[in-house]
Coordinates of C-alpha atoms in Angstrom, one line a residue:
M1 CA -22.1 34.8 14.6
E2 CA -20.1 36.9 12.2
S3 CA -19.1 35.3 8.9
K4 CA -15.4 34.8 8.3
Y5 CA -16.0 35.6 4.6
Y6 CA -16.3 39.1 3.1
I7 CA -18.2 38.5 -0.1
E8 CA -18.6 41.2 -2.8
Y9 CA -20.5 40.9 -6.1
L10 CA -18.9 43.3 -8.5
N11 CA -19.3 44.5 -12.1
T12 CA -16.5 43.7 -14.5
K13 CA -15.2 45.8 -17.4
N14 CA -17.6 44.2 -19.9
G15 CA -20.6 44.5 -17.6
E16 CA -20.7 40.9 -16.4
K17 CA -20.7 39.9 -12.7
T18 CA -17.8 38.6 -10.7
V19 CA -17.4 37.6 -7.1
K20 CA -14.7 38.5 -4.6
I21 CA -14.3 36.6 -1.4
N22 CA -11.9 38.2 1.1
D23 CA -8.9 38.9 -1.2
Y24 CA -9.7 36.5 -4.0
F25 CA -11.5 37.1 -7.2
L26 CA -13.4 34.0 -8.5
H27 CA -13.6 35.3 -12.1
S28 CA -11.8 37.7 -14.4
K29 CA -12.2 41.4 -13.6
Y30 CA -12.4 42.1 -17.4
N31 CA -14.2 39.3 -19.3
P32 CA -15.5 36.4 -17.2
S33 CA -17.3 34.7 -20.1
K34 CA -14.2 34.5 -22.2
E35 CA -12.1 33.2 -19.3
A36 CA -14.8 30.6 -18.6
S37 CA -14.9 29.4 -22.2
E38 CA -11.1 28.9 -22.2
F39 CA -11.3 27.2 -18.8
A40 CA -14.0 24.8 -20.1
D41 CA -12.0 24.0 -23.2
K42 CA -9.0 23.1 -20.9
N43 CA -10.9 21.2 -18.2
F44 CA -14.0 19.6 -19.7
K45 CA -13.8 15.9 -20.6
P46 CA -16.7 14.4 -22.6
E47 CA -18.7 11.4 -21.5
R48 CA -17.7 11.9 -17.9
L49 CA -19.5 13.1 -14.8
Q50 CA -18.2 16.7 -14.3
L51 CA -17.6 17.2 -10.6
I52 CA -16.9 20.9 -10.0
Y53 CA -15.8 22.5 -6.7
G54 CA -16.9 26.2 -6.8
Y55 CA -19.8 27.9 -8.5
G56 CA -18.9 31.6 -7.9
A57 CA -21.1 33.7 -10.3
G58 CA -21.7 30.6 -12.5
H59 CA -19.5 31.5 -15.5
F60 CA -17.4 28.3 -15.4
V61 CA -20.3 26.0 -14.7
K62 CA -22.4 27.5 -17.6
A63 CA -19.4 27.1 -19.9
I64 CA -19.1 23.5 -18.9
Q65 CA -22.8 23.0 -19.5
K66 CA -22.5 24.3 -23.0
K67 CA -19.9 21.6 -23.8
A68 CA -22.0 18.8 -22.2
K69 CA -23.6 18.0 -25.5
N70 CA -24.0 14.3 -24.7
G71 CA -26.0 14.8 -21.5
E72 CA -23.0 14.6 -19.1
K73 CA -24.1 14.9 -15.5
I74 CA -22.8 17.9 -13.7
I75 CA -22.4 18.1 -9.9
V76 CA -21.3 21.4 -8.2
I77 CA -20.0 21.5 -4.7
E78 CA -20.5 25.1 -3.4
P79 CA -20.3 25.5 0.4
L80 CA -19.4 29.2 0.5
L81 CA -22.1 30.9 -1.6
S82 CA -25.8 30.7 -2.2
I83 CA -26.7 29.8 -5.8
V84 CA -29.6 31.9 -7.0
D85 CA -29.5 30.8 -10.7
E86 CA -32.0 28.2 -11.8
L87 CA -29.8 26.0 -14.0
K88 CA -31.4 22.9 -15.5
D89 CA -30.0 19.5 -14.7
L90 CA -27.5 20.8 -12.2
I91 CA -26.9 18.9 -8.9
V92 CA -25.7 21.3 -6.2
I93 CA -24.1 20.2 -2.9
S94 CA -24.0 23.0 -0.4
A95 CA -22.5 21.0 2.5
S96 CA -19.1 21.9 3.9
S97 CA -18.2 18.9 6.0
E98 CA -16.5 15.8 4.6
A99 CA -19.2 13.4 5.9
A100 CA -22.1 15.5 4.5
I101 CA -20.4 16.0 1.1
R102 CA -19.6 12.3 0.9
E103 CA -23.2 11.4 1.7
K104 CA -24.4 13.5 -1.3
L105 CA -21.7 12.1 -3.6
D106 CA -22.9 8.6 -2.7
E107 CA -26.5 9.5 -3.6
N108 CA -25.5 10.9 -7.0
I109 CA -22.5 9.0 -8.3
T110 CA -22.7 5.3 -9.5
L111 CA -20.1 2.7 -10.3
T112 CA -20.6 3.3 -14.0
D113 CA -19.7 7.0 -13.7
N114 CA -16.2 8.1 -14.8
I115 CA -15.5 11.3 -12.8
N116 CA -13.8 14.4 -14.0
V117 CA -12.8 16.6 -11.1
I118 CA -12.6 20.3 -11.7
I119 CA -11.5 22.9 -9.2
S120 CA -12.7 26.5 -10.0
P121 CA -9.9 29.1 -9.7
N122 CA -9.0 30.4 -6.2
Y123 CA -11.4 28.0 -4.3
D124 CA -8.4 26.2 -3.0
K125 CA -7.1 29.4 -1.4
I126 CA -10.2 30.9 0.3
D127 CA -10.6 28.3 3.0
N128 CA -8.0 25.5 3.4
Y129 CA -10.1 23.5 5.8
I130 CA -13.2 23.3 3.7
Y131 CA -11.0 22.6 0.6
S132 CA -9.4 19.7 2.4
Q133 CA -12.9 18.4 3.4
V134 CA -14.0 18.6 -0.2
L135 CA -10.9 16.8 -1.5
N136 CA -11.1 14.1 1.2
A137 CA -14.8 13.4 0.4
I138 CA -14.0 13.2 -3.3
N139 CA -10.9 11.0 -2.9
K140 CA -12.6 8.6 -0.5
K141 CA -15.7 8.3 -2.7
M142 CA -13.6 7.5 -5.8
H143 CA -11.5 5.0 -3.9
S144 CA -14.5 3.4 -2.3
D145 CA -16.1 2.9 -5.8
F146 CA -12.8 1.6 -7.1
V147 CA -12.7 -1.0 -4.3
A148 CA -16.3 -2.0 -5.0
E149 CA -15.7 -2.3 -8.8
S150 CA -12.5 -4.3 -8.2
T151 CA -14.3 -6.6 -5.9
H152 CA -17.1 -7.2 -8.5
R153 CA -14.4 -8.0 -11.1
F154 CA -12.3 -10.2 -8.9
F155 CA -15.2 -12.3 -7.6
N156 CA -17.3 -12.3 -10.8
K157 CA -16.3 -15.8 -11.9
Q158 CA -16.3 -17.2 -8.3
W159 CA -19.7 -15.9 -7.2
P160 CA -21.8 -18.3 -9.5
E161 CA -19.7 -21.3 -8.6
N162 CA -19.9 -20.6 -4.8
Y163 CA -23.6 -19.8 -4.9
L164 CA -24.5 -22.9 -6.9
L165 CA -22.4 -25.3 -4.8
N166 CA -23.6 -23.8 -1.6
L167 CA -27.1 -24.6 -2.6
H168 CA -26.1 -28.2 -1.8
Y169 CA -25.7 -27.2 1.9
I170 CA -28.9 -25.3 2.3
L171 CA -30.8 -28.6 1.9
K172 CA -29.7 -29.4 5.5
D173 CA -29.0 -26.0 6.9
Q174 CA -31.5 -23.3 7.8
S175 CA -31.6 -19.6 7.2
I176 CA -30.8 -17.2 10.0
L177 CA -34.5 -16.6 10.3
K178 CA -34.3 -19.4 12.9
L179 CA -32.0 -17.1 14.9
K180 CA -34.0 -13.9 14.7
E181 CA -34.0 -12.3 18.2
K182 CA -33.2 -15.7 19.6
Y183 CA -31.2 -14.0 22.4
S184 CA -31.6 -11.2 24.9
A185 CA -28.0 -12.0 26.1
P186 CA -25.0 -9.8 25.4
V187 CA -23.3 -10.5 22.0
V188 CA -19.6 -9.9 21.5
I189 CA -18.2 -9.6 18.0
A190 CA -14.5 -10.5 17.8
S191 CA -12.6 -9.1 14.8
G192 CA -9.0 -9.7 13.9
G193 CA -7.4 -6.4 14.6
P194 CA -4.1 -6.2 16.6
S195 CA -5.8 -5.1 19.8
L196 CA -7.8 -8.3 20.0
T197 CA -4.9 -10.0 21.8
K198 CA -5.3 -7.9 24.9
Q199 CA -8.9 -8.9 25.3
L200 CA -8.4 -12.6 25.1
D201 CA -8.1 -13.2 28.9
N202 CA -11.4 -11.3 29.5
L203 CA -13.1 -13.4 26.8
K204 CA -12.0 -16.6 28.5
L205 CA -13.1 -15.3 31.9
Y206 CA -16.6 -14.4 30.8
R207 CA -17.0 -16.9 28.0
N208 CA -20.1 -18.6 29.4
N209 CA -21.9 -15.3 29.9
I210 CA -21.8 -14.1 26.3
I211 CA -22.7 -15.1 22.8
L212 CA -19.5 -14.9 20.8
I213 CA -19.4 -14.2 17.1
A214 CA -16.0 -14.6 15.3
A215 CA -15.7 -12.5 12.1
G216 CA -14.2 -14.7 9.5
S217 CA -10.5 -15.5 9.9
T218 CA -10.5 -14.2 13.5
V219 CA -11.5 -17.8 14.4
N220 CA -7.9 -18.9 14.1
T221 CA -6.7 -16.4 16.8
L222 CA -9.6 -17.5 19.1
L223 CA -9.1 -21.3 18.6
H224 CA -5.3 -20.9 19.2
N225 CA -6.2 -19.5 22.6
N226 CA -8.7 -22.3 23.3
I227 CA -11.8 -20.0 22.8
Q228 CA -14.6 -21.6 20.8
P229 CA -17.0 -19.0 19.3
D230 CA -20.7 -19.8 19.3
Y231 CA -20.9 -18.6 15.7
V232 CA -18.4 -18.0 12.9
I233 CA -19.6 -15.7 10.1
T234 CA -17.9 -15.9 6.7
V235 CA -18.8 -14.2 3.5
D236 CA -15.7 -14.2 1.2
G237 CA -15.7 -16.5 -1.8
S238 CA -12.0 -16.3 -2.5
E239 CA -9.5 -19.2 -2.2
A240 CA -7.6 -17.0 0.2
N241 CA -10.6 -17.1 2.6
F242 CA -10.8 -20.9 2.3
N243 CA -7.1 -21.1 3.3
H244 CA -8.1 -19.5 6.7
F245 CA -10.4 -22.5 7.4
K246 CA -9.0 -25.5 5.6
D247 CA -6.7 -26.6 8.5
I248 CA -9.3 -26.2 11.3
K249 CA -10.1 -29.4 13.1
N250 CA -12.8 -30.3 15.6
I251 CA -14.5 -27.0 15.8
D252 CA -17.7 -26.8 17.9
S253 CA -18.9 -23.5 16.5
K254 CA -21.8 -23.1 14.1
I255 CA -21.1 -21.5 10.7
I256 CA -23.2 -18.6 9.4
Y257 CA -22.5 -17.9 5.8
T258 CA -23.6 -16.0 2.7
L259 CA -24.3 -18.1 -0.3
Y260 CA -21.3 -16.5 -2.1
N261 CA -19.0 -17.8 0.6
H262 CA -16.3 -20.2 -0.6
H263 CA -18.1 -23.5 -1.1
L264 CA -15.4 -25.7 0.6
I265 CA -15.6 -23.8 3.9
R266 CA -19.0 -25.3 5.0
P267 CA -17.7 -28.9 5.3
V268 CA -15.1 -27.8 7.9
F269 CA -18.0 -27.3 10.4
S270 CA -19.8 -30.5 11.6
N271 CA -22.5 -28.6 13.6
E272 CA -25.6 -27.1 12.0
G273 CA -25.1 -24.1 9.9
Y274 CA -27.2 -21.0 8.9
Y275 CA -27.2 -19.0 5.7
F276 CA -28.4 -15.5 4.6
T277 CA -28.4 -13.5 1.5
A278 CA -26.2 -10.4 1.0
N279 CA -27.3 -9.6 -2.6
S280 CA -31.0 -9.0 -3.4
T281 CA -30.4 -9.8 -7.0
M282 CA -30.4 -13.5 -6.3
D283 CA -33.5 -13.6 -4.1
R284 CA -35.8 -14.5 -7.0
H285 CA -33.5 -17.4 -7.9
L286 CA -33.2 -18.6 -4.3
Q287 CA -37.0 -18.5 -3.8
K288 CA -37.4 -21.3 -6.3
F289 CA -35.9 -23.7 -3.7
I290 CA -36.9 -22.2 -0.4
E291 CA -40.4 -21.7 0.8
E292 CA -39.8 -18.9 3.4
P293 CA -38.0 -15.7 2.6
V294 CA -34.2 -15.8 3.2
P295 CA -33.2 -12.8 5.4
F296 CA -30.9 -10.2 3.9
L297 CA -28.0 -8.8 6.0
S298 CA -26.6 -5.4 5.2
G299 CA -22.8 -5.3 5.1
G300 CA -19.9 -3.5 3.6
T301 CA -16.3 -4.3 2.6
S302 CA -15.5 -6.5 5.6
V303 CA -16.9 -9.7 7.1
A304 CA -17.0 -7.7 10.4
N305 CA -19.6 -5.4 8.9
Y306 CA -21.8 -8.4 8.3
A307 CA -21.0 -9.7 11.8
Y308 CA -22.4 -6.4 13.2
S309 CA -25.6 -6.7 11.2
L310 CA -25.9 -10.3 12.4
A311 CA -25.5 -9.3 16.0
T312 CA -28.4 -6.8 15.8
Y313 CA -30.5 -9.5 14.1
I314 CA -30.0 -12.3 16.6
T315 CA -30.2 -10.4 20.0
T316 CA -32.2 -7.7 21.6
G317 CA -29.5 -7.3 24.2
P318 CA -26.3 -5.3 24.3
I319 CA -23.6 -5.7 21.7
S320 CA -19.8 -5.2 22.1
I321 CA -17.2 -5.0 19.3
I322 CA -13.6 -5.9 20.0
G323 CA -10.5 -6.2 17.8
Q324 CA -12.0 -3.7 15.3
D325 CA -8.9 -1.5 15.0
L326 CA -9.3 -0.5 11.4
A327 CA -5.7 0.8 11.8
F328 CA -2.2 -0.5 12.1
T329 CA -2.0 -0.7 15.9
N330 CA 1.5 -1.4 17.1
N331 CA 2.5 -1.5 13.4
K332 CA 0.6 -4.7 12.9
T333 CA -2.1 -5.5 10.4
H334 CA -4.0 -8.2 12.4
A335 CA -3.9 -10.0 15.8
D336 CA -1.4 -12.7 16.4
F337 CA -2.2 -16.2 14.9
N338 CA -4.4 -14.6 12.2
K339 CA -3.1 -15.9 8.9
N340 CA -3.2 -12.4 7.5
S341 CA -1.1 -10.9 10.2
R342 CA 1.9 -8.9 9.1
Q343 CA 4.2 -6.2 10.4
L344 CA 4.1 -2.9 8.5
E345 CA 7.7 -3.5 7.2
E346 CA 6.4 -6.7 5.5
I347 CA 3.9 -4.7 3.4
S348 CA 5.1 -4.2 -0.2
E349 CA 5.7 -0.7 -1.5
S350 CA 2.7 -0.9 -3.9
E351 CA 0.4 -1.4 -0.9
K352 CA 1.8 1.4 1.2
I353 CA -0.8 4.0 0.8
F354 CA -1.3 5.1 4.4
I355 CA -3.6 7.8 5.7
Q356 CA -4.0 9.4 9.2
I357 CA -7.5 9.2 10.6
D358 CA -9.1 10.0 14.0
G359 CA -8.3 7.4 16.7
Y360 CA -10.2 5.7 19.4
Y361 CA -8.6 7.9 22.1
G362 CA -8.8 11.2 20.2
E363 CA -5.4 10.9 18.6
K364 CA -4.4 10.3 15.0
V365 CA -3.8 6.7 13.9
L366 CA -2.2 5.2 10.9
S367 CA -4.6 3.5 8.6
D368 CA -5.3 3.0 4.8
Y369 CA -8.2 3.3 2.4
V370 CA -9.2 -0.3 2.7
F371 CA -9.6 0.1 6.5
M372 CA -11.3 3.5 5.9
T373 CA -14.0 1.9 3.7
M374 CA -14.7 -0.7 6.4
K375 CA -15.0 2.1 9.0
E376 CA -17.4 4.0 6.8
S377 CA -19.5 0.9 6.5
F378 CA -19.7 0.5 10.2
E379 CA -20.8 4.2 10.6
K380 CA -23.5 3.7 8.0
L381 CA -24.7 0.5 9.6
Y382 CA -24.8 2.1 13.0
K383 CA -27.1 4.8 11.7
T384 CA -29.5 2.3 10.2
L385 CA -29.2 -0.5 12.7
G386 CA -27.6 0.7 15.9
E387 CA -28.8 4.1 17.0
N388 CA -31.6 2.6 19.2
R389 CA -29.6 -0.3 20.3
I390 CA -27.1 -0.8 23.2
V391 CA -23.9 -1.0 21.1
F392 CA -20.3 -0.3 22.3
N393 CA -17.0 -0.2 20.6
C394 CA -14.8 -1.9 23.1
T395 CA -11.7 -2.2 20.9
E396 CA -9.7 0.1 23.1
G397 CA -7.5 1.2 20.3
G398 CA -7.3 1.8 16.5
A399 CA -9.7 4.1 14.7
L400 CA -12.7 6.0 16.0
I401 CA -16.0 4.6 14.7
K402 CA -18.1 7.8 14.6
G403 CA -21.5 7.6 16.4
M404 CA -20.7 4.4 18.3
K405 CA -20.0 4.8 22.0
N406 CA -16.6 3.7 23.4
M407 CA -16.4 1.5 26.5
P408 CA -13.6 -0.5 28.0
F409 CA -14.3 -4.2 27.4
V410 CA -14.0 -5.2 31.0
E411 CA -16.5 -2.5 31.9
F412 CA -19.0 -3.9 29.3
L413 CA -18.6 -7.4 30.7
N414 CA -19.0 -6.3 34.3
K415 CA -22.1 -4.4 33.5
Y416 CA -23.9 -6.7 31.0
A417 CA -22.3 -10.2 31.1
I418 CA -23.5 -11.1 34.5
N419 CA -25.3 -14.5 34.1
S420 CA -24.3 -17.7 32.4
I421 CA -26.2 -18.5 29.2
A422 CA -24.7 -21.9 28.3
T423 CA -28.1 -23.6 28.1
D424 CA -29.3 -21.0 25.5
R425 CA -27.0 -22.4 22.8
V426 CA -29.0 -25.4 21.7
D427 CA -30.3 -25.2 18.1
N428 CA -32.4 -27.6 16.1
P429 CA -31.2 -28.9 12.7
N430 CA -33.2 -28.7 9.6
V431 CA -35.3 -31.9 9.2
S432 CA -36.7 -31.1 5.7
F433 CA -33.8 -32.5 3.7
A434 CA -35.7 -35.0 1.6
Q435 CA -38.5 -32.5 0.9
N436 CA -36.0 -29.7 -0.1
L437 CA -34.0 -32.2 -2.4
K438 CA -37.2 -33.2 -4.1
K439 CA -38.0 -29.6 -4.9
M440 CA -34.5 -28.5 -5.9
L441 CA -33.5 -31.1 -8.5
P442 CA -36.3 -30.6 -11.0
E443 CA -35.9 -26.8 -10.8
L444 CA -32.2 -27.1 -11.6
E445 CA -32.8 -29.5 -14.5
K446 CA -35.2 -26.9 -16.0
E447 CA -32.5 -24.2 -15.5
K448 CA -30.1 -26.2 -17.7
E449 CA -32.3 -25.5 -20.7
N450 CA -32.0 -21.8 -20.2
Y451 CA -28.2 -22.1 -20.5
V452 CA -28.6 -23.9 -23.8
Q453 CA -30.9 -21.1 -25.1
L454 CA -28.6 -18.4 -23.9
K455 CA -25.5 -19.9 -25.6
K456 CA -27.4 -20.0 -28.9
L457 CA -28.5 -16.4 -28.5
F458 CA -25.0 -15.1 -27.8
K459 CA -23.6 -16.9 -30.8
K460 CA -26.3 -15.5 -33.0
S461 CA -25.6 -12.0 -31.8
L462 CA -21.9 -12.3 -32.4
D463 CA -22.6 -13.7 -35.9
L464 CA -24.9 -10.7 -36.6
L465 CA -22.1 -8.3 -35.6
K466 CA -19.7 -9.9 -38.0
S467 CA -22.3 -9.9 -40.8
N468 CA -22.7 -6.1 -40.9
N469 CA -21.2 -4.8 -44.1
S470 CA -20.8 -1.1 -43.3
K471 CA -17.9 0.3 -41.3
T472 CA -19.8 3.4 -40.1
T473 CA -23.3 2.2 -39.2
F474 CA -25.3 -0.9 -38.4
S475 CA -28.1 -1.9 -40.7
N476 CA -31.6 -1.5 -39.4
D477 CA -32.2 -5.2 -39.9
I478 CA -29.2 -6.2 -37.8
L479 CA -30.2 -3.7 -35.0
R480 CA -33.7 -5.1 -35.0
K481 CA -32.5 -8.7 -34.7
L482 CA -30.0 -7.7 -32.0
D483 CA -32.8 -6.0 -30.0
E484 CA -34.9 -9.2 -30.4
N485 CA -32.1 -11.3 -29.1
D486 CA -31.5 -8.9 -26.2
E487 CA -35.1 -9.3 -25.1
K488 CA -34.8 -13.1 -25.1
I489 CA -31.4 -12.9 -23.3
Q490 CA -33.0 -10.9 -20.6
K491 CA -35.9 -13.3 -20.3
F492 CA -33.7 -16.5 -20.0
S493 CA -31.0 -14.9 -17.8
E494 CA -33.7 -13.9 -15.2
R495 CA -34.4 -17.6 -14.8
T496 CA -30.8 -18.4 -13.9
V497 CA -28.0 -17.5 -11.5
L498 CA -26.3 -15.6 -14.2
E499 CA -27.8 -12.2 -13.4
I500 CA -25.0 -11.2 -11.0
S501 CA -22.3 -12.1 -13.5
F502 CA -24.0 -10.2 -16.2
Q503 CA -24.3 -7.1 -13.9
T504 CA -20.5 -6.9 -13.6
I505 CA -20.1 -7.3 -17.4
N506 CA -22.6 -4.6 -18.0
I507 CA -20.7 -2.2 -15.6
N508 CA -17.5 -2.7 -17.6
V509 CA -19.3 -2.2 -20.9
L510 CA -21.0 1.0 -19.8
K511 CA -17.9 2.4 -18.1
Y512 CA -15.1 1.6 -20.5
F513 CA -16.5 2.3 -23.9
K514 CA -17.3 6.0 -23.7
P515 CA -17.1 8.2 -26.8
T516 CA -13.9 10.2 -27.3
K517 CA -13.6 13.9 -28.1
N518 CA -14.2 14.7 -31.8
E519 CA -14.9 11.0 -32.5
S520 CA -15.4 10.2 -36.2
S521 CA -18.2 8.0 -37.5
I522 CA -15.7 5.2 -38.2
D523 CA -14.3 5.5 -34.6
A524 CA -17.8 5.5 -33.2
Y525 CA -18.7 2.4 -35.2
T526 CA -15.5 0.6 -34.1
R527 CA -16.2 1.5 -30.5
I528 CA -19.8 0.3 -30.5
Y529 CA -18.8 -2.9 -32.4
K530 CA -16.1 -3.7 -29.8
Q531 CA -18.4 -2.9 -27.0
N532 CA -21.1 -5.3 -28.2
K533 CA -18.6 -8.0 -29.1
M534 CA -17.1 -7.8 -25.6
L535 CA -20.6 -7.9 -24.1
Y536 CA -21.8 -11.0 -25.9
S537 CA -18.4 -12.8 -25.8
E538 CA -18.0 -12.4 -22.0
M539 CA -21.6 -13.3 -21.3
L540 CA -21.2 -16.4 -23.5
E541 CA -18.1 -17.5 -21.5
A542 CA -19.8 -16.8 -18.2
T543 CA -22.7 -18.9 -19.3
K544 CA -20.4 -21.8 -20.3
E545 CA -18.5 -21.7 -17.0
T546 CA -21.6 -21.4 -14.8
E547 CA -23.2 -24.3 -16.7
I548 CA -20.3 -26.5 -15.6
H549 CA -20.9 -25.6 -12.0
L550 CA -24.7 -26.2 -12.4
E551 CA -24.0 -29.7 -13.8
K552 CA -21.7 -30.4 -10.8
L553 CA -24.4 -29.4 -8.4
I554 CA -26.9 -31.6 -10.1
G555 CA -24.5 -34.5 -9.9
L556 CA -24.0 -34.0 -6.1
L557 CA -27.7 -33.8 -5.5
K558 CA -28.4 -37.0 -7.5
K559 CA -25.8 -38.8 -5.2
E560 CA -27.7 -37.5 -2.2
R561 CA -30.9 -39.0 -3.6
I562 CA -29.4 -42.5 -3.9

């Protein structure tokens, strides 16, 4: 097939190379090196990941590399030309589609990276479509990381409390290992999108022929319509999530929860419950109390993502997803009787960042970046969990989930939900309560001592920072003592639940204390001093707060023993 690009490599007035694609020169016709140096002075930002669209003949990238004196990572997106230069420490993305570019960005950019986006001259004019693919991939990556970082910050104080107090419930509950491939029956995942309403009658009609999983707050819509799910999965540790459950009465469903779920939700359910882990960091801590490994479920930014992983875990049969609009169908955010449900006109101006994405029926639908990140999570999960499974998106509206086959819900039910499976819903409760309690209490008592040692170490490190006399450098003796303390902090924190809190604090410290351009020795010292002061102060506060939750848990367990 004939290329739509006419590419010429030409000599410039000073003997250097330039490139012309169609009618656009990518570098100066006279002095590319001088132009590149001026371009780098204007666009380079120190201590950031340099994300450059357009390599051309390499002049701009080489000029950026010369300024990257602190080891700044450089990623170049070049979908139009072949790069023949062998430049050290350069990451090149040659893909031209949004999905492929995004995949490579995910592989090479972390939450601690501050990104500086640079567009090489004329690359925005050569091919508008590819340019839009590049920008979409970059924007979505940056927004996704922003959401992930914001989530870490928001829940950082809540995670340890919820995790510790949920340990109280795992004494009587079992892990989802009990449910592994328990069913061969069809599983329906009900999510809370606006289109769920039109599927309720079919749900009622075939209720005894399916295993029904409610994704989080969707349970309210189902219960209002006299539909009891088999399982309700919940993962959110916020008070807002608890508010979805606090008024529920006489529910027959079984709860499936992550250990970071809000700790007051579990008592709403009188039937047996099941737990799983969604963060591998805490596996080591959890294994102190549980003999068998606790299954890990992959997820994303939505409880529905975890519901999908759960469905693939508990059944070998077909899976249907309904109510997963991921868009503002009929100008609504959620199905009726979901406590989050709002009309678009009720959304505040600060929240109105809408985007158009591909729809279920091939049209464009109105969505936003939050829904988009959920959709991307589904697409990733489908690649890893669903490509060899019988999985259908039966939402009949909203956004297109790429890779997943669409099917009308009634067609799915007529084809797969043929036989009643009511007798297959009987589960056995955990009978090892006394044994689990006997094991957990001594371990938690030992953990308390680690908190005492950590508090001492943080206070010592803060005192060491204050004791330094210079305003430009730290003394070798203080640096040595801080290093020794850091080693001990690492050792003690690994024995506690604090690891996840410390992870978020470390992300903030790494990301928001970058050197500035032409930083003086005094400025550098002040920055490093503030960085370490914040590190130890926030870790000290996290330790104190988590210790309170630990003592509360121990008190609850001692009452159980009486």
